Tab-separated table of C-alpha atoms in Angstrom:
chain	number	residue	atom	x	y	z
A	110	MET	CA	-12.723	-32.414	29.490
A	111	PRO	CA	-14.773	-34.950	27.501
A	112	SER	CA	-14.218	-38.607	28.255
A	113	THR	CA	-13.470	-41.174	25.606
A	114	ALA	CA	-16.998	-42.540	25.949
A	115	PRO	CA	-19.705	-40.280	24.447
A	116	ASP	CA	-22.805	-39.416	26.443
A	117	THR	CA	-25.074	-40.871	23.787
A	118	ALA	CA	-24.657	-42.442	20.406
A	119	PRO	CA	-24.337	-39.711	17.738
A	120	SER	CA	-27.314	-39.108	15.494
A	121	GLY	CA	-25.057	-39.375	12.440
A	122	HIS	CA	-21.769	-41.004	11.635
A	123	ILE	CA	-18.676	-39.438	10.111
A	124	PRO	CA	-17.208	-41.777	7.462
A	125	GLY	CA	-13.920	-43.325	8.498
A	126	THR	CA	-14.694	-43.393	12.227
A	127	ARG	CA	-15.591	-46.308	14.453
A	128	ARG	CA	-18.885	-46.415	16.278
A	129	PRO	CA	-18.464	-45.187	19.850
A	130	HIS	CA	-18.268	-47.711	22.672
A	131	PRO	CA	-21.475	-48.016	24.675
A	132	PRO	CA	-21.056	-46.511	28.134
A	133	ALA	CA	-20.146	-49.016	30.818
A	134	VAL	CA	-23.122	-49.514	33.117
A	135	GLY	CA	-22.459	-48.361	36.646
A	136	ARG	CA	-19.000	-46.926	35.920
A	137	PRO	CA	-18.160	-43.226	35.891
A	138	ARG	CA	-17.154	-42.158	32.397
A	139	VAL	CA	-13.993	-40.230	33.261
A	140	PRO	CA	-12.375	-43.066	35.250
A	141	ARG	CA	-13.291	-45.486	32.459
A	142	GLY	CA	-11.741	-43.150	29.917
A	143	LEU	CA	-8.600	-42.895	31.984
A	144	ARG	CA	-8.392	-46.670	32.367
A	145	LEU	CA	-8.745	-47.050	28.627
A	146	ALA	CA	-6.026	-44.447	27.994
A	147	ALA	CA	-3.698	-45.597	30.789
A	148	PRO	CA	-1.286	-47.584	28.548
A	149	ALA	CA	-1.038	-44.649	26.147
A	150	LEU	CA	-0.388	-42.203	28.976
A	151	GLY	CA	2.180	-44.589	30.438
A	152	ALA	CA	3.944	-44.804	27.081
A	153	PHE	CA	3.876	-41.023	26.761
A	154	LEU	CA	5.434	-40.564	30.191
A	155	ALA	CA	8.064	-43.209	29.472
A	156	VAL	CA	9.107	-41.471	26.242
A	157	ARG	CA	9.226	-38.034	27.794
A	158	LEU	CA	11.087	-39.191	30.918
A	159	THR	CA	13.635	-40.948	28.714
A	160	GLY	CA	14.209	-37.728	26.809
A	161	LEU	CA	14.433	-35.729	30.022
A	162	LEU	CA	16.938	-38.147	31.551
A	163	PHE	CA	19.129	-37.992	28.447
A	164	LEU	CA	18.987	-34.186	28.544
A	165	VAL	CA	19.929	-34.112	32.242
A	166	LEU	CA	22.922	-36.414	31.708
A	167	TRP	CA	24.178	-34.464	28.685
A	168	ALA	CA	23.600	-31.114	30.409
A	169	HIS	CA	25.507	-32.323	33.481
A	170	ARG	CA	28.512	-33.206	31.334
A	171	ARG	CA	28.387	-29.731	29.785
A	172	HIS	CA	27.769	-28.027	33.175
A	173	HIS	CA	24.406	-26.588	32.092
A	174	GLY	CA	21.345	-26.172	34.252
A	175	VAL	CA	18.259	-27.947	32.884
A	176	TRP	CA	15.454	-26.016	34.562
A	177	PRO	CA	16.273	-22.586	33.033
A	178	MET	CA	16.406	-24.103	29.544
A	179	LEU	CA	13.002	-25.703	29.981
A	180	ALA	CA	11.200	-22.902	31.813
A	181	THR	CA	12.707	-19.500	31.070
A	182	GLN	CA	14.412	-19.287	27.684
A	183	TRP	CA	13.341	-18.235	24.180
A	184	ASP	CA	9.547	-18.183	23.751
A	185	ALA	CA	9.073	-19.045	27.423
A	186	SER	CA	10.683	-15.739	28.365
A	187	TRP	CA	8.255	-13.869	26.109
A	188	TYR	CA	5.236	-15.537	27.709
A	189	LEU	CA	6.596	-14.834	31.177
A	190	GLY	CA	7.111	-11.213	30.143
A	191	VAL	CA	3.462	-10.962	29.109
A	192	ALA	CA	2.395	-12.531	32.413
A	193	ASP	CA	4.592	-10.097	34.367
A	194	HIS	CA	4.155	-6.838	32.453
A	195	GLY	CA	1.284	-7.214	29.994
A	196	TYR	CA	1.280	-6.356	26.310
A	197	ALA	CA	2.898	-3.520	24.376
A	198	HIS	CA	0.763	-0.469	23.624
A	199	GLU	CA	2.451	0.547	20.368
A	200	LEU	CA	3.599	-1.175	17.221
A	201	GLY	CA	7.097	0.309	17.178
A	202	THR	CA	9.656	-0.257	14.453
A	203	ARG	CA	12.092	-2.751	16.001
A	204	TYR	CA	12.101	-6.228	14.539
A	205	ASP	CA	11.440	-9.291	16.732
A	206	SER	CA	10.539	-7.223	19.779
A	207	ASN	CA	6.760	-6.722	19.965
A	208	ASN	CA	5.126	-9.166	22.371
A	209	LEU	CA	1.683	-8.769	20.756
A	210	ALA	CA	2.756	-11.610	18.469
A	211	PHE	CA	2.195	-14.037	21.376
A	212	PHE	CA	-1.376	-15.142	21.996
A	213	PRO	CA	-2.804	-14.568	25.489
A	214	LEU	CA	-4.317	-17.716	26.984
A	215	TYR	CA	-1.113	-19.377	28.204
A	216	PRO	CA	0.394	-16.280	29.881
A	217	LEU	CA	-2.986	-15.518	31.457
A	218	LEU	CA	-3.095	-19.054	32.863
A	219	VAL	CA	0.447	-18.657	34.167
A	220	LYS	CA	-0.454	-15.397	35.866
A	221	GLY	CA	-3.674	-16.761	37.363
A	222	VAL	CA	-2.379	-20.149	38.510
A	223	ALA	CA	0.808	-18.645	39.968
A	224	VAL	CA	-1.320	-16.790	42.516
A	225	LEU	CA	-2.537	-20.144	43.861
A	226	THR	CA	0.690	-22.134	43.709
A	227	PRO	CA	4.106	-21.856	45.366
A	228	GLY	CA	7.224	-21.067	43.394
A	229	SER	CA	7.892	-18.671	40.553
A	230	ARG	CA	5.777	-17.971	37.495
A	231	ALA	CA	8.387	-19.816	35.453
A	232	SER	CA	7.838	-23.011	37.444
A	233	THR	CA	4.078	-22.493	37.168
A	234	GLY	CA	4.334	-22.125	33.409
A	235	LEU	CA	6.394	-25.288	33.119
A	236	GLY	CA	3.934	-27.146	35.332
A	237	ILE	CA	1.013	-26.015	33.171
A	238	ALA	CA	2.833	-27.259	30.072
A	239	VAL	CA	3.503	-30.677	31.621
A	240	VAL	CA	-0.100	-31.096	32.812
A	241	ALA	CA	-1.394	-29.916	29.438
A	242	SER	CA	0.847	-32.460	27.708
A	243	LEU	CA	-0.918	-35.264	29.595
A	244	PHE	CA	-4.322	-33.990	28.532
A	245	ALA	CA	-2.963	-33.656	25.000
A	246	ALA	CA	-1.658	-37.244	25.036
A	247	TRP	CA	-5.045	-38.430	26.313
A	248	GLY	CA	-6.791	-36.531	23.505
A	249	VAL	CA	-4.409	-37.905	20.866
A	250	PHE	CA	-5.144	-41.420	22.128
A	251	ALA	CA	-8.889	-40.748	22.143
A	252	VAL	CA	-8.861	-39.703	18.485
A	253	GLY	CA	-6.769	-42.692	17.406
A	254	GLU	CA	-8.802	-45.139	19.511
A	255	ARG	CA	-12.104	-43.851	18.178
A	256	LEU	CA	-10.980	-44.124	14.572
A	257	HIS	CA	-9.060	-47.410	14.583
A	258	GLY	CA	-9.051	-49.035	18.007
A	259	ARG	CA	-6.991	-49.055	21.165
A	260	ARG	CA	-3.728	-50.369	19.687
A	261	VAL	CA	-3.630	-47.583	17.104
A	262	GLY	CA	-4.472	-45.031	19.786
A	263	ILE	CA	-1.520	-46.180	21.911
A	264	LEU	CA	0.850	-46.217	18.942
A	265	LEU	CA	-0.342	-42.777	17.813
A	266	THR	CA	0.295	-41.342	21.285
A	267	THR	CA	3.727	-42.948	21.488
A	268	LEU	CA	4.723	-41.637	18.057
A	269	TRP	CA	3.523	-38.157	18.965
A	270	ALA	CA	5.573	-38.235	22.168
A	271	ALA	CA	8.635	-39.420	20.221
A	272	LEU	CA	8.671	-36.662	17.598
A	273	PRO	CA	12.150	-35.140	17.122
A	274	VAL	CA	11.086	-31.927	18.863
A	275	GLY	CA	8.962	-33.754	21.449
A	276	LEU	CA	10.960	-32.192	24.286
A	277	VAL	CA	9.028	-28.971	23.630
A	278	GLN	CA	6.012	-30.734	25.147
A	279	TRP	CA	7.723	-30.292	28.527
A	280	MET	CA	8.950	-26.726	28.061
A	281	GLY	CA	7.351	-23.407	28.956
A	282	TYR	CA	5.841	-23.204	25.483
A	283	THR	CA	2.256	-23.321	24.189
A	284	GLU	CA	2.472	-26.462	22.028
A	285	SER	CA	1.167	-28.851	24.697
A	286	LEU	CA	-1.749	-26.622	25.647
A	287	PHE	CA	-2.592	-26.026	22.006
A	288	THR	CA	-2.424	-29.746	21.165
A	289	ALA	CA	-4.707	-30.550	24.097
A	290	PHE	CA	-7.393	-28.163	22.855
A	291	THR	CA	-6.895	-29.368	19.292
A	292	ALA	CA	-7.115	-33.073	20.073
A	293	TRP	CA	-10.251	-32.767	22.181
A	294	ALA	CA	-11.891	-30.414	19.676
A	295	LEU	CA	-11.271	-32.942	16.887
A	296	TYR	CA	-12.496	-35.768	19.110
A	297	ALA	CA	-15.655	-33.792	19.802
A	298	VAL	CA	-16.166	-33.253	16.061
A	299	LEU	CA	-15.870	-36.996	15.420
A	300	GLY	CA	-18.607	-37.523	18.022
A	301	ARG	CA	-20.693	-34.641	16.581
A	302	ARG	CA	-20.506	-32.728	19.859
A	303	TRP	CA	-20.503	-29.397	18.119
A	304	VAL	CA	-20.551	-27.047	21.100
A	305	TRP	CA	-17.649	-28.902	22.747
A	306	ALA	CA	-15.787	-28.793	19.448
A	307	GLY	CA	-16.443	-25.076	19.006
A	308	ALA	CA	-15.312	-24.358	22.567
A	309	GLY	CA	-12.079	-26.312	22.066
A	310	ALA	CA	-11.382	-24.505	18.799
A	311	CYS	CA	-12.122	-21.167	20.456
A	312	LEU	CA	-9.586	-21.884	23.205
A	313	ALA	CA	-7.037	-23.106	20.660
A	314	GLY	CA	-7.520	-19.815	18.838
A	315	LEU	CA	-6.604	-17.946	22.011
A	316	THR	CA	-3.456	-20.050	22.430
A	317	ARG	CA	-1.594	-19.942	19.113
A	318	PRO	CA	-2.011	-18.134	15.778
A	319	THR	CA	-2.408	-21.510	14.064
A	320	GLY	CA	-5.620	-21.940	16.047
A	321	ILE	CA	-7.311	-20.807	12.843
A	322	ALA	CA	-6.595	-24.317	11.495
A	323	VAL	CA	-8.633	-25.887	14.322
A	324	ALA	CA	-11.409	-23.355	13.769
A	325	ALA	CA	-11.489	-24.213	10.065
A	326	ALA	CA	-11.743	-27.933	10.787
A	327	VAL	CA	-14.599	-27.515	13.248
A	328	ALA	CA	-16.495	-24.933	11.190
A	329	VAL	CA	-16.270	-26.896	7.943
A	330	ALA	CA	-17.431	-30.132	9.578
A	331	ALA	CA	-20.261	-28.395	11.446
A	332	LEU	CA	-21.537	-26.497	8.404
A	333	LEU	CA	-21.391	-29.592	6.183
A	334	SER	CA	-23.437	-31.475	8.775
A	335	LEU	CA	-26.256	-28.970	8.207
A	336	ARG	CA	-26.891	-30.551	4.811
A	337	ARG	CA	-28.498	-33.472	6.661
A	338	GLY	CA	-30.812	-31.133	8.499
A	339	PHE	CA	-30.646	-27.988	10.597
A	340	SER	CA	-28.968	-28.271	13.990
A	341	GLY	CA	-28.688	-25.358	16.373
A	342	ARG	CA	-25.751	-27.019	18.118
A	343	ALA	CA	-23.854	-27.479	14.850
A	344	LEU	CA	-24.435	-23.849	13.907
A	345	ALA	CA	-23.369	-22.721	17.383
A	346	GLY	CA	-20.200	-24.793	17.135
A	347	ALA	CA	-19.364	-23.334	13.727
A	348	LEU	CA	-19.853	-19.789	15.002
A	349	LEU	CA	-17.983	-20.395	18.253
A	350	ALA	CA	-14.933	-22.037	16.670
A	351	PRO	CA	-13.182	-18.920	15.249
A	352	LEU	CA	-14.150	-16.549	18.063
A	353	GLY	CA	-10.969	-16.941	20.115
A	354	TRP	CA	-8.639	-16.249	17.204
A	355	CYS	CA	-10.778	-13.403	15.884
A	356	ALA	CA	-11.138	-11.871	19.349
A	357	TYR	CA	-7.396	-11.610	19.912
A	358	VAL	CA	-6.597	-10.407	16.393
A	359	GLY	CA	-9.383	-7.814	16.685
A	360	TRP	CA	-8.184	-6.715	20.138
A	361	VAL	CA	-4.648	-6.160	18.831
A	362	GLY	CA	-6.093	-4.045	16.035
A	363	LEU	CA	-8.008	-1.910	18.513
A	364	ARG	CA	-4.980	-1.603	20.801
A	365	LEU	CA	-2.771	-0.383	17.971
A	366	GLY	CA	-5.462	1.723	16.316
A	367	ARG	CA	-5.277	-0.012	12.922
A	368	TRP	CA	-7.328	-2.786	11.415
A	369	ASP	CA	-4.254	-4.792	10.383
A	370	GLY	CA	-2.497	-4.348	13.733
A	371	TYR	CA	-1.819	-8.028	14.376
A	372	PHE	CA	-0.537	-8.605	10.853
A	373	ALA	CA	1.700	-5.540	11.157
A	374	VAL	CA	3.168	-7.104	14.305
A	375	GLN	CA	3.774	-10.337	12.424
A	376	ARG	CA	5.579	-8.436	9.668
A	377	LEU	CA	7.962	-7.117	12.308
A	378	TRP	CA	8.611	-10.765	13.199
A	379	HIS	CA	9.195	-11.636	9.502
A	380	ASN	CA	6.146	-13.896	9.557
A	381	GLU	CA	4.316	-12.887	6.396
A	382	LEU	CA	2.912	-15.532	4.070
A	383	ASP	CA	4.836	-15.625	0.798
A	384	GLY	CA	3.297	-18.666	-0.863
A	385	GLY	CA	6.220	-20.893	0.069
A	386	ARG	CA	9.039	-19.020	-1.672
A	387	GLU	CA	11.195	-18.799	1.473
A	388	THR	CA	10.567	-22.469	2.266
A	389	LEU	CA	11.666	-23.542	-1.218
A	390	ARG	CA	14.716	-21.289	-1.024
A	391	ARG	CA	15.812	-22.836	2.251
A	392	LEU	CA	15.172	-26.346	0.968
A	393	ARG	CA	17.311	-25.727	-2.119
A	394	GLU	CA	20.018	-24.172	0.021
A	395	LEU	CA	20.125	-26.988	2.566
A	396	LEU	CA	19.755	-29.880	0.136
A	397	GLY	CA	21.735	-28.619	-2.841
A	398	GLN	CA	24.111	-25.819	-1.872
A	399	ASP	CA	25.218	-26.030	1.751
A	400	SER	CA	27.983	-28.641	2.088
A	401	THR	CA	27.899	-28.564	5.891
A	402	PRO	CA	24.302	-27.904	6.950
A	403	GLU	CA	23.434	-27.720	10.633
A	404	LEU	CA	22.092	-31.017	11.995
A	405	PHE	CA	19.089	-29.276	13.525
A	406	LEU	CA	18.161	-27.714	10.176
A	407	ILE	CA	18.418	-31.111	8.506
A	408	MET	CA	15.962	-32.448	11.100
A	409	VAL	CA	13.592	-29.542	10.393
A	410	THR	CA	13.823	-30.161	6.652
A	411	VAL	CA	13.177	-33.901	7.023
A	412	THR	CA	10.188	-33.113	9.257
A	413	LEU	CA	8.677	-30.764	6.673
A	414	LEU	CA	9.143	-33.214	3.806
A	415	ALA	CA	7.869	-36.160	5.858
A	416	SER	CA	4.817	-34.145	6.932
A	417	ALA	CA	3.922	-33.422	3.302
A	418	VAL	CA	4.223	-37.131	2.446
A	419	LEU	CA	2.170	-38.148	5.497
A	420	PHE	CA	-0.551	-35.672	4.536
A	421	ALA	CA	-0.764	-37.263	1.085
A	422	LEU	CA	-1.007	-40.706	2.718
A	423	SER	CA	-3.685	-39.414	5.096
A	424	ALA	CA	-5.720	-38.170	2.159
A	425	ALA	CA	-5.228	-41.482	0.341
A	426	ASP	CA	-6.451	-43.299	3.468
A	427	ARG	CA	-9.589	-41.119	3.381
A	428	GLN	CA	-9.023	-39.774	6.846
A	429	PRO	CA	-12.103	-37.990	8.244
A	430	LEU	CA	-12.504	-34.537	6.707
A	431	PRO	CA	-12.048	-32.538	9.957
A	432	LEU	CA	-8.607	-34.078	10.484
A	433	LEU	CA	-7.598	-33.424	6.874
A	434	VAL	CA	-8.774	-29.819	7.068
A	435	PHE	CA	-6.838	-29.218	10.282
A	436	THR	CA	-3.565	-30.763	9.124
A	437	GLY	CA	-3.932	-29.309	5.622
A	438	VAL	CA	-4.451	-25.750	6.852
A	439	LEU	CA	-1.697	-26.058	9.478
A	440	LEU	CA	0.761	-27.525	6.972
A	441	SER	CA	-0.120	-24.828	4.436
A	442	ILE	CA	0.510	-22.057	6.986
A	443	VAL	CA	3.886	-23.517	7.970
A	444	LEU	CA	5.071	-24.169	4.408
A	445	ALA	CA	3.765	-20.869	3.017
A	446	SER	CA	5.378	-18.758	5.739
A	447	GLY	CA	8.135	-16.361	4.813
A	448	GLY	CA	9.336	-16.305	8.410
A	449	VAL	CA	12.235	-17.988	10.145
A	450	TYR	CA	12.888	-21.577	9.116
A	451	PHE	CA	14.286	-23.292	12.199
A	452	PRO	CA	11.117	-23.442	14.412
A	453	ARG	CA	8.913	-25.033	11.766
A	454	ALA	CA	9.255	-28.585	13.053
A	455	ARG	CA	7.922	-27.277	16.379
A	456	PHE	CA	5.050	-25.516	14.628
A	457	LEU	CA	3.961	-28.918	13.261
A	458	LEU	CA	4.074	-30.631	16.658
A	459	PRO	CA	0.266	-30.341	17.128
A	460	ALA	CA	-0.383	-32.016	13.743
A	461	PHE	CA	-0.672	-35.470	15.317
A	462	PRO	CA	-3.239	-36.791	12.764
A	463	LEU	CA	-0.385	-36.875	10.245
A	464	LEU	CA	1.025	-39.793	12.240
A	465	LEU	CA	-2.094	-41.939	11.781
A	466	PRO	CA	-0.866	-43.687	8.574
A	467	LEU	CA	2.320	-44.702	10.367
A	468	ALA	CA	0.426	-45.838	13.481
A	469	LEU	CA	-1.918	-47.914	11.306
A	470	HIS	CA	0.982	-49.529	9.461
A	471	LEU	CA	2.739	-50.394	12.708
A	472	SER	CA	-0.457	-51.841	14.187
A	473	ARG	CA	-0.683	-54.263	11.273
A	474	GLY	CA	2.997	-55.137	11.287
A	475	SER	CA	4.963	-57.561	13.403
A	476	ARG	CA	5.841	-57.021	17.026
A	477	ARG	CA	9.507	-56.852	16.034
A	478	LEU	CA	8.813	-54.045	13.569
A	479	ARG	CA	6.969	-52.054	16.234
A	480	VAL	CA	9.800	-52.505	18.729
A	481	LEU	CA	12.449	-51.462	16.208
A	482	VAL	CA	10.573	-48.409	14.946
A	483	LEU	CA	9.506	-47.161	18.359
A	484	THR	CA	12.936	-47.730	19.887
A	485	ALA	CA	14.559	-45.775	17.058
A	486	ALA	CA	11.963	-43.003	17.376
A	487	VAL	CA	12.429	-42.679	21.145
A	488	ALA	CA	16.227	-42.680	20.880
A	489	GLY	CA	16.136	-40.138	18.054
A	490	SER	CA	13.722	-37.929	19.979
A	491	ALA	CA	15.929	-38.016	23.091
A	492	TYR	CA	19.020	-37.084	21.109
A	493	CYS	CA	17.335	-34.385	18.981
A	494	GLY	CA	15.697	-32.833	22.032
A	495	ALA	CA	18.952	-32.558	23.946
A	496	TYR	CA	20.815	-31.353	20.862
A	497	MET	CA	18.120	-28.736	20.304
A	498	LEU	CA	18.755	-27.180	23.734
A	499	LEU	CA	22.449	-27.846	24.318
A	500	VAL	CA	24.038	-27.465	20.862
A	501	TRP	CA	21.660	-25.604	18.554
A	502	PRO	CA	22.320	-21.901	19.320
A	503	SER	CA	18.856	-20.500	18.610
A	504	ALA	CA	15.274	-21.122	19.661
A	505	PRO	CA	13.762	-24.621	19.235
């Protein structure tokens, strides 16, 4: 995992980024990076532990067990099924039943690490998610700190932890692992470490279908850098970035004996792209027709609308191109999907660069403003997370 201090000063400079800190003489880089990120990691843990405590108290009052909800339900059960039994061999005709829709890196990690650790594969999967969330928080901080300084990095990490669906970061899901690869790939791009960036994008592409957004960000930045002169590392990074995503999609095609095998699986999960028609239909229904909309769906709708506004603000702030490409492609995939509506706030959880305009504004505001906003965000995240698992009847 790269540290927050580059090995050497980059040969070029991406507009909108700060110059890297010179390495501290006589100090190991990783410990220095951890010391620099310690307040951000502490804030992340505080937010997540607050949410977990609120969930435990609410679940106790409702006589629910917490561990099964975090480790074994919904998508977690699908990943555990892949780890236990492998992938389907045929496409089939049943809707929402083919496990080839779930990318392989996380269940492979669960299967491999479970051999070396005590407990069940479910506990191993949850442990991997929690550890990955810490690496993700460190990467989020590193990107924010490199662009705008330590205070912004800490605020960005805290805001990411306090998203309404932030509880998913500590569930047996892939969002934490995916965000970790994404954050460090984007950090590597900002430092022009093209092979690191390509490797991170490749791993992200093996983790979630939206890994193509990370690959696009890395490839575009690497190829544009070639205008300043040929670089074998930049070309290697651009070629490496989409390999993980392409490898899994191609493997599914070979397994099912049809070139569009993966996309046929997605159609059985109602996940075709429709240009945003389903999204607009649900927005009109929730905002203009349904007199008693579900609270969770209101939260999803607010998240989608806020994300679109934050992307516009990010573009107006002239955020570095790799970050804009990543969030733009990810947001486009989520909004243009014809699939189910309710998990879309979770799908945007890795889009942490969208929070940079808010983190910048808070960093320039008063201490009282920061306390009020962050307190409200943490309280809202704790409530929404517990509501998501204890009241909302479907998957997060």
